[in-house]
Amino acid sequence: MKRIDCDLMVVGTGIAGIAASAFASARGYSVVQTGMATSLMFAAGCFDLLGVHPVEDGTVVEDPFAALAELRKDQPRHPYAKLDDDEIRSAFGEFLDFCGESGLEYHVREGRNMQFPTPLGTLKTTYCVPRTMIAGVRAVEEKLPCALIDMQGLKGHSAQQIASILGDKLNVVASGSIVFPEMEDNAEVYPVQMGMALENPRVRGIFAERIRAVMGDAKVVGVPAMLGQYLTKDVMDDLDRRLGVEFFEVPTMPPGIPGQRLKEAFVGALRLRGVNHMLQKRVLCVERTAEGFRFEVGADWPQFEVFAKGAVLASGRFLGKGLQADRTGVREAVFDLPVTQPEKRNDWHEKSFLDARGHAMNSMGVETDESFRPLGADGAVVSENLFAVGSILAHQDWMRQKCGSGLGISTAYKAVKALKI
């Protein structure tokens, strides 16, 4: 095995792991990051802070910081109760600076969530919106004349369906389908293929003319998320100029191009900062040492021996395989940390799948102290420099509360600041 020494080992490549690596590398720590297929590939491209509270009522949040104050009172064991507003604002500020460094432009409105159209014909509530979708926010807020256009052969995305469902939320003046240039004979088309093709100015010119034929008097035009893979700003600026309108992307069904953009941009920026990425690999073995931790890392067999002074566990829940379930219970997969869970398996789920209270399964996770250091079975901190961040934390239901990105970013921020190396 090849030996590598570092200050910090980050386990996980989702938004919490990326944030931890970004915060640590900015503070001069040497970082190794490992993880299998990242949940970023399923991301819509936006960053939520808190979208729904109380979740039992399904109340959509307009001011996330006002709702955070209520959440801390209603759920004092929620991870957000271990963070104050200033820490969360600082975490987002530093992370959005990192996004800018990665070539990703984001829009935030202080103390206010925004909404944009989804492929289901609903409005997505979120805190940070990428440049590619911000015109969709304005289309909703200002009722701008809007055209929704999809591509023939693209599965799971219907402009007419979105228009019909969002009829009272959007001022849709035109909707329809076009054939994507140079894919006329394809029975199916895919966002990544089309995104790469649109980086060719010749293809883009044909695409613009086909959009012009459908868009009518629209001032903003929504298309599936496909406006470039690496040259997105150039593609959007050129299309805006050619047609005199603003384009915006409507996310496609995951995995989609917005998640792929995030992954490519973040990994590239972290490599420039010197972060050692071991992607598509996992921790096979870990043990405590006098100085910190020793990890064996590989795909199916140990390829690297990593000695780290500290570690951030950002391995996610069941999708990321941070938590694993069998007939006897749920366990944490890397450090074998205790997992807060009901005593009986029968209590993991409510009888109704759509029960407004949610399922206990979705709030299982790792207990920590105020700095997000995991607690052992005896209630004591496991290690001074071991931290757990993001969705693996107990007492939160990030999917229903629409707080996954915010949880990952803000807990990683506080954890990295608490490192003692």
Coordinates of C-alpha atoms in Angstrom, one line a residue:
M1 CA 0.0 0.0 0.0
K2 CA 1.1 3.5 -0.8
R3 CA 1.4 5.6 2.4
I4 CA 0.0 9.1 2.5
D5 CA 0.2 11.5 5.5
C6 CA -2.3 14.4 5.9
D7 CA -3.9 16.7 8.5
L8 CA -7.5 15.8 7.7
M9 CA -9.3 12.8 6.1
V10 CA -12.7 13.6 4.7
V11 CA -14.9 10.6 4.2
G12 CA -17.7 11.4 1.7
T13 CA -18.0 13.3 -1.6
G14 CA -21.4 14.8 -1.3
I15 CA -22.0 18.5 -0.5
A16 CA -21.0 18.1 3.2
G17 CA -17.7 16.4 2.2
I18 CA -17.0 19.0 -0.5
A19 CA -17.7 21.8 2.0
A20 CA -15.4 20.2 4.6
S21 CA -12.6 19.9 2.1
A22 CA -13.1 23.5 0.9
F23 CA -13.1 24.9 4.5
A24 CA -10.1 22.9 5.6
S25 CA -8.0 23.6 2.5
A26 CA -8.7 27.3 2.8
R27 CA -7.2 27.1 6.3
G28 CA -4.0 25.5 5.1
Y29 CA -4.7 21.9 6.2
S30 CA -3.5 19.1 4.0
V31 CA -6.6 17.1 3.0
V32 CA -7.4 13.6 1.6
Q33 CA -10.9 13.0 0.5
T34 CA -12.4 9.7 -0.5
G35 CA -15.9 8.4 -1.4
M36 CA -17.8 6.4 -4.0
A37 CA -20.5 7.7 -6.4
T38 CA -21.4 11.2 -5.1
S39 CA -24.9 12.3 -4.2
L40 CA -24.0 15.5 -6.0
M41 CA -24.9 13.8 -9.3
F42 CA -28.6 13.8 -8.1
A43 CA -28.5 17.5 -7.2
A44 CA -30.7 20.1 -8.9
G45 CA -27.9 22.6 -8.6
C46 CA -29.4 24.8 -5.9
F47 CA -28.6 25.0 -2.1
D48 CA -31.4 24.7 0.4
L49 CA -31.2 26.2 3.9
L50 CA -34.6 25.4 5.3
G51 CA -37.6 25.1 3.0
V52 CA -40.4 23.6 5.1
H53 CA -41.3 24.1 8.7
P54 CA -43.2 22.8 10.6
V55 CA -42.8 19.8 8.4
E56 CA -45.9 18.1 9.8
D57 CA -48.0 20.9 8.3
G58 CA -45.9 21.2 5.1
T59 CA -45.6 25.0 5.6
V60 CA -43.3 26.5 3.0
V61 CA -40.8 28.8 4.5
E62 CA -40.3 32.4 3.1
D63 CA -37.7 33.6 5.6
P64 CA -35.4 30.7 6.4
F65 CA -33.7 32.5 9.4
A66 CA -37.0 33.3 11.0
A67 CA -38.0 29.6 10.5
L68 CA -34.7 28.5 12.0
A69 CA -35.5 30.3 15.2
E70 CA -38.8 28.4 15.4
L71 CA -37.1 25.1 14.5
R72 CA -34.6 25.5 17.3
K73 CA -37.5 25.9 19.8
D74 CA -39.6 23.1 18.3
Q75 CA -36.7 20.6 17.8
P76 CA -34.0 21.4 20.3
R77 CA -32.0 18.2 19.3
H78 CA -32.0 19.2 15.6
P79 CA -28.4 19.8 14.3
Y80 CA -29.4 23.4 13.5
A81 CA -29.9 24.0 17.2
K82 CA -26.1 23.7 17.6
L83 CA -25.5 26.5 15.1
D84 CA -26.3 30.2 15.4
D85 CA -27.4 32.4 12.5
D86 CA -24.0 34.1 12.3
E87 CA -22.2 30.7 11.9
I88 CA -24.7 29.7 9.2
R89 CA -24.3 33.0 7.3
S90 CA -20.5 32.8 7.5
A91 CA -20.6 29.2 6.3
F92 CA -22.7 30.1 3.3
G93 CA -20.7 33.1 2.6
E94 CA -17.4 31.2 2.5
F95 CA -18.9 28.3 0.5
L96 CA -20.4 30.6 -2.1
D97 CA -16.9 32.3 -2.4
F98 CA -15.6 28.8 -3.1
C99 CA -18.4 28.3 -5.7
G100 CA -17.2 31.5 -7.4
E101 CA -13.7 30.2 -7.4
S102 CA -15.0 27.0 -9.0
G103 CA -16.6 29.0 -11.8
L104 CA -20.2 28.7 -10.4
E105 CA -22.3 31.8 -10.0
Y106 CA -25.0 31.8 -7.4
H107 CA -27.7 34.3 -6.3
V108 CA -28.9 34.7 -2.7
R109 CA -31.5 37.1 -1.2
E110 CA -30.7 37.8 2.4
G111 CA -33.4 36.3 4.7
R112 CA -35.5 35.1 1.8
N113 CA -36.1 31.9 0.0
M114 CA -36.8 31.9 -3.8
Q115 CA -38.9 29.6 -6.0
F116 CA -38.4 28.3 -9.5
P117 CA -40.2 25.7 -11.7
T118 CA -39.5 22.0 -11.6
P119 CA -40.1 19.3 -14.2
L120 CA -43.0 18.1 -12.1
G121 CA -44.8 21.4 -12.6
T122 CA -44.2 22.4 -8.9
L123 CA -42.2 25.3 -7.5
K124 CA -39.0 24.4 -5.8
T125 CA -38.2 26.5 -2.7
T126 CA -34.6 27.1 -2.0
Y127 CA -32.0 29.6 -0.6
C128 CA -29.2 29.8 -3.3
V129 CA -30.1 29.7 -7.0
P130 CA -27.5 29.1 -9.7
R131 CA -27.2 31.6 -12.5
T132 CA -28.7 29.1 -14.9
M133 CA -32.1 29.2 -13.0
I134 CA -32.4 32.7 -11.7
A135 CA -34.4 34.0 -14.7
G136 CA -37.0 31.3 -13.7
V137 CA -37.3 32.9 -10.3
R138 CA -37.9 36.3 -11.9
A139 CA -40.5 34.7 -14.2
V140 CA -42.4 33.5 -11.2
E141 CA -42.1 36.7 -9.1
E142 CA -42.7 39.2 -11.9
K143 CA -45.1 37.1 -14.0
L144 CA -42.9 37.8 -17.1
P145 CA -44.2 36.5 -20.4
C146 CA -42.6 33.1 -20.4
A147 CA -42.1 30.3 -23.0
L148 CA -41.5 26.7 -21.9
I149 CA -39.8 24.5 -24.5
D150 CA -38.7 20.9 -24.3
M151 CA -36.8 18.6 -26.7
Q152 CA -38.4 15.8 -28.6
G153 CA -37.0 12.5 -27.4
L154 CA -36.1 13.7 -23.9
K155 CA -37.9 11.5 -21.4
G156 CA -39.7 12.7 -18.3
H157 CA -39.8 16.4 -19.3
S158 CA -42.9 17.9 -20.8
A159 CA -43.1 21.7 -21.3
Q160 CA -46.8 21.6 -21.9
Q161 CA -47.4 19.6 -18.7
I162 CA -45.3 22.1 -16.7
A163 CA -47.2 25.0 -18.2
S164 CA -50.6 23.4 -17.5
I165 CA -49.8 22.7 -13.9
L166 CA -48.2 26.1 -13.2
G167 CA -50.8 28.0 -15.1
D168 CA -51.6 30.3 -12.1
K169 CA -48.0 30.8 -11.1
L170 CA -46.4 31.5 -14.5
N171 CA -47.4 33.8 -17.3
V172 CA -46.9 31.2 -20.0
V173 CA -47.4 32.7 -23.5
A174 CA -46.0 29.8 -25.5
S175 CA -45.0 26.1 -24.9
G176 CA -43.9 23.3 -27.2
S177 CA -41.2 21.0 -28.4
I178 CA -38.3 21.3 -30.8
V179 CA -36.0 18.8 -32.4
F180 CA -32.5 19.2 -31.1
P181 CA -30.0 20.0 -34.0
E182 CA -28.1 17.1 -35.5
M183 CA -30.1 14.6 -33.4
E184 CA -33.1 14.5 -35.7
D185 CA -32.8 10.7 -36.1
N186 CA -32.4 10.0 -32.4
A187 CA -35.3 8.2 -30.7
E188 CA -34.1 9.5 -27.4
V189 CA -31.9 12.5 -26.4
Y190 CA -30.0 13.1 -23.2
P191 CA -29.1 16.4 -21.4
V192 CA -25.4 15.7 -21.2
Q193 CA -25.2 15.0 -25.0
M194 CA -27.2 18.2 -25.8
G195 CA -25.2 20.3 -23.3
M196 CA -21.9 19.3 -24.9
A197 CA -23.3 19.9 -28.3
L198 CA -24.5 23.4 -27.4
E199 CA -20.9 24.4 -26.7
N200 CA -20.5 24.3 -30.5
P201 CA -21.5 27.8 -31.8
R202 CA -22.8 26.3 -35.1
V203 CA -25.2 23.9 -33.2
R204 CA -26.2 26.8 -30.9
G205 CA -27.1 29.0 -33.9
I206 CA -29.5 26.3 -35.2
F207 CA -30.9 25.7 -31.8
A208 CA -31.6 29.4 -31.3
E209 CA -33.5 29.6 -34.6
R210 CA -35.7 26.6 -33.6
I211 CA -36.4 28.2 -30.3
R212 CA -37.3 31.5 -32.0
A213 CA -40.0 29.7 -34.0
V214 CA -41.8 28.5 -30.9
M215 CA -41.2 31.2 -28.3
G216 CA -43.7 33.8 -29.5
D217 CA -43.6 37.1 -27.5
A218 CA -41.8 35.6 -24.5
K219 CA -39.3 37.7 -22.5
V220 CA -37.9 34.6 -20.7
V221 CA -37.5 31.1 -22.1
G222 CA -37.3 28.0 -19.9
V223 CA -35.6 24.8 -21.3
P224 CA -34.5 21.6 -19.7
A225 CA -31.2 21.8 -17.9
M226 CA -28.8 21.3 -20.8
L227 CA -27.2 24.7 -21.5
G228 CA -23.6 23.6 -21.6
Q229 CA -21.5 21.3 -19.5
Y230 CA -18.3 23.3 -19.2
L231 CA -19.1 26.6 -21.0
T232 CA -22.5 27.2 -19.5
K233 CA -22.0 31.0 -19.1
D234 CA -20.9 31.4 -22.7
V235 CA -23.8 29.3 -24.0
M236 CA -26.4 31.3 -22.0
D237 CA -24.9 34.7 -22.8
D238 CA -24.9 33.8 -26.5
L239 CA -28.4 32.5 -26.5
D240 CA -29.7 35.6 -24.6
R241 CA -27.9 37.9 -27.1
R242 CA -29.2 36.0 -30.2
L243 CA -32.8 36.1 -29.2
G244 CA -33.0 39.1 -26.9
V245 CA -34.5 37.1 -24.1
E246 CA -33.3 35.6 -20.8
F247 CA -33.0 31.8 -20.7
F248 CA -33.4 29.7 -17.7
E249 CA -33.0 26.0 -17.0
V250 CA -35.7 23.8 -15.6
P251 CA -34.0 20.8 -13.8
T252 CA -34.4 17.4 -15.5
M253 CA -35.1 14.2 -13.6
P254 CA -32.0 13.2 -11.7
P255 CA -29.2 12.4 -12.4
G256 CA -28.9 15.5 -14.5
I257 CA -26.4 18.0 -15.8
P258 CA -26.6 20.5 -12.9
G259 CA -25.2 17.8 -10.5
Q260 CA -22.5 16.9 -12.9
R261 CA -21.5 20.5 -13.3
L262 CA -21.2 20.8 -9.5
K263 CA -19.1 17.6 -9.3
E264 CA -16.7 18.6 -12.1
A265 CA -16.3 22.2 -10.8
F266 CA -15.8 21.3 -7.2
V267 CA -13.3 18.5 -7.8
G268 CA -11.3 20.7 -10.1
A269 CA -11.2 23.6 -7.7
L270 CA -10.2 21.4 -4.8
R271 CA -7.4 19.8 -6.8
L272 CA -6.0 23.2 -7.5
R273 CA -6.0 23.8 -3.7
G274 CA -4.0 20.6 -3.3
V275 CA -6.7 18.3 -2.0
N276 CA -5.9 14.7 -2.7
H277 CA -9.0 13.1 -4.1
M278 CA -9.5 9.3 -4.0
L279 CA -12.7 9.1 -5.9
Q280 CA -14.6 5.8 -6.4
K281 CA -12.8 4.4 -3.4
R282 CA -13.9 3.8 0.1
V283 CA -12.5 3.3 3.6
L284 CA -12.0 -0.4 4.1
C285 CA -10.5 -0.2 7.5
V286 CA -9.8 2.4 10.2
E287 CA -8.0 2.4 13.5
R288 CA -7.0 4.9 16.1
T289 CA -3.3 5.8 16.4
A290 CA -1.4 8.0 18.9
E291 CA -1.5 10.9 16.4
G292 CA -5.0 10.4 15.0
F293 CA -6.2 7.8 12.6
R294 CA -4.9 5.2 10.1
F295 CA -7.2 4.4 7.1
E296 CA -6.9 1.7 4.5
V297 CA -8.5 3.0 1.3
G298 CA -9.3 1.2 -2.0
A299 CA -12.0 0.0 -4.3
D300 CA -12.1 -3.7 -3.4
W301 CA -8.7 -4.1 -1.8
P302 CA -6.4 -1.7 0.2
Q303 CA -4.5 0.5 -2.2
F304 CA -3.6 3.4 0.1
E305 CA -2.6 3.7 3.8
V306 CA -3.7 7.2 5.0
F307 CA -2.5 8.6 8.3
A308 CA -4.5 11.6 9.3
K309 CA -4.5 13.8 12.4
G310 CA -8.2 14.4 12.2
A311 CA -11.2 13.1 10.3
V312 CA -14.6 14.4 9.1
L313 CA -17.3 11.8 8.5
A314 CA -19.5 13.1 5.7
S315 CA -20.6 9.7 4.4
G316 CA -24.3 10.5 4.2
R317 CA -27.2 8.2 5.1
F318 CA -28.3 5.0 3.2
L319 CA -27.7 6.3 -0.4
G320 CA -24.1 7.2 0.5
K321 CA -23.8 4.0 2.6
G322 CA -22.9 5.9 5.6
L323 CA -25.7 4.0 7.4
Q324 CA -26.4 0.4 6.8
A325 CA -29.4 -1.6 7.9
D326 CA -29.9 -5.3 8.6
R327 CA -32.6 -7.3 10.4
T328 CA -31.1 -6.4 13.8
G329 CA -30.6 -2.6 13.4
V330 CA -28.9 0.3 11.7
R331 CA -25.2 0.8 12.1
E332 CA -22.6 3.4 11.0
A333 CA -20.4 1.9 8.4
V334 CA -16.9 3.5 8.9
F335 CA -16.2 4.0 12.6
D336 CA -19.0 1.8 13.9
L337 CA -20.4 4.7 15.9
P338 CA -23.6 4.3 17.8
V339 CA -26.7 5.2 15.8
T340 CA -29.8 6.7 17.4
Q341 CA -32.7 4.5 16.4
P342 CA -35.9 2.9 17.8
E343 CA -35.5 -0.2 19.9
K344 CA -37.7 -2.3 17.6
R345 CA -37.4 -2.6 13.8
N346 CA -41.2 -2.4 13.6
D347 CA -41.0 1.2 14.8
W348 CA -38.7 2.3 11.9
H349 CA -41.7 3.2 9.8
E350 CA -45.3 4.5 10.4
K351 CA -48.1 2.4 8.9
S352 CA -48.9 5.0 6.3
F353 CA -46.1 5.9 3.8
L354 CA -47.4 9.5 3.7
D355 CA -47.8 9.9 7.4
A356 CA -47.4 13.6 8.1
R357 CA -45.1 12.9 11.1
G358 CA -42.6 11.2 8.8
H359 CA -40.8 8.0 9.6
A360 CA -38.3 7.3 12.4
M361 CA -36.0 5.8 9.8
N362 CA -35.4 9.2 8.3
S363 CA -34.3 10.8 11.6
M364 CA -31.8 8.1 12.6
G365 CA -28.2 9.1 12.8
V366 CA -25.1 9.9 14.8
E367 CA -25.2 11.8 18.1
T368 CA -22.6 14.6 18.6
D369 CA -21.6 17.3 21.0
E370 CA -22.0 21.0 20.2
S371 CA -19.0 20.9 17.8
F372 CA -20.3 17.9 15.9
R373 CA -17.8 15.4 17.5
P374 CA -19.6 12.0 17.6
L375 CA -20.5 10.5 21.0
G376 CA -19.9 6.9 22.0
A377 CA -22.2 4.5 23.7
D378 CA -21.1 6.0 27.1
G379 CA -22.1 9.5 25.9
A380 CA -18.5 10.7 25.8
V381 CA -16.7 12.3 22.8
V382 CA -15.1 9.5 20.8
S383 CA -12.1 11.5 19.7
E384 CA -11.1 15.1 19.9
N385 CA -10.5 15.4 16.2
L386 CA -13.3 13.2 14.8
F387 CA -16.4 15.0 13.4
A388 CA -19.6 13.9 11.8
V389 CA -21.4 16.4 9.5
G390 CA -24.3 16.5 7.1
S391 CA -27.2 14.1 6.7
I392 CA -25.6 11.4 8.9
L393 CA -26.5 13.4 11.9
A394 CA -29.5 12.3 14.1
H395 CA -32.7 14.2 14.8
Q396 CA -33.2 15.8 11.3
D397 CA -35.3 14.8 8.3
W398 CA -33.4 16.8 5.7
M399 CA -35.4 15.5 2.7
R400 CA -38.8 16.6 4.0
Q401 CA -37.4 19.8 5.7
K402 CA -35.6 20.8 2.5
C403 CA -32.4 21.6 4.4
G404 CA -29.8 19.1 3.1
S405 CA -27.3 21.5 1.6
G406 CA -27.5 24.0 4.5
L407 CA -27.0 21.2 7.0
G408 CA -24.0 19.9 5.1
I409 CA -22.4 23.3 4.6
S410 CA -23.0 24.8 8.0
T411 CA -22.1 21.7 10.1
A412 CA -18.9 21.2 8.0
Y413 CA -18.0 24.8 8.7
K414 CA -18.3 24.5 12.5
A415 CA -16.5 21.1 12.5
V416 CA -13.5 22.4 10.6
K417 CA -13.3 25.5 12.8
A418 CA -13.2 23.1 15.8
L419 CA -10.2 21.1 14.5
K420 CA -7.3 21.1 16.8
I421 CA -4.2 20.2 14.8

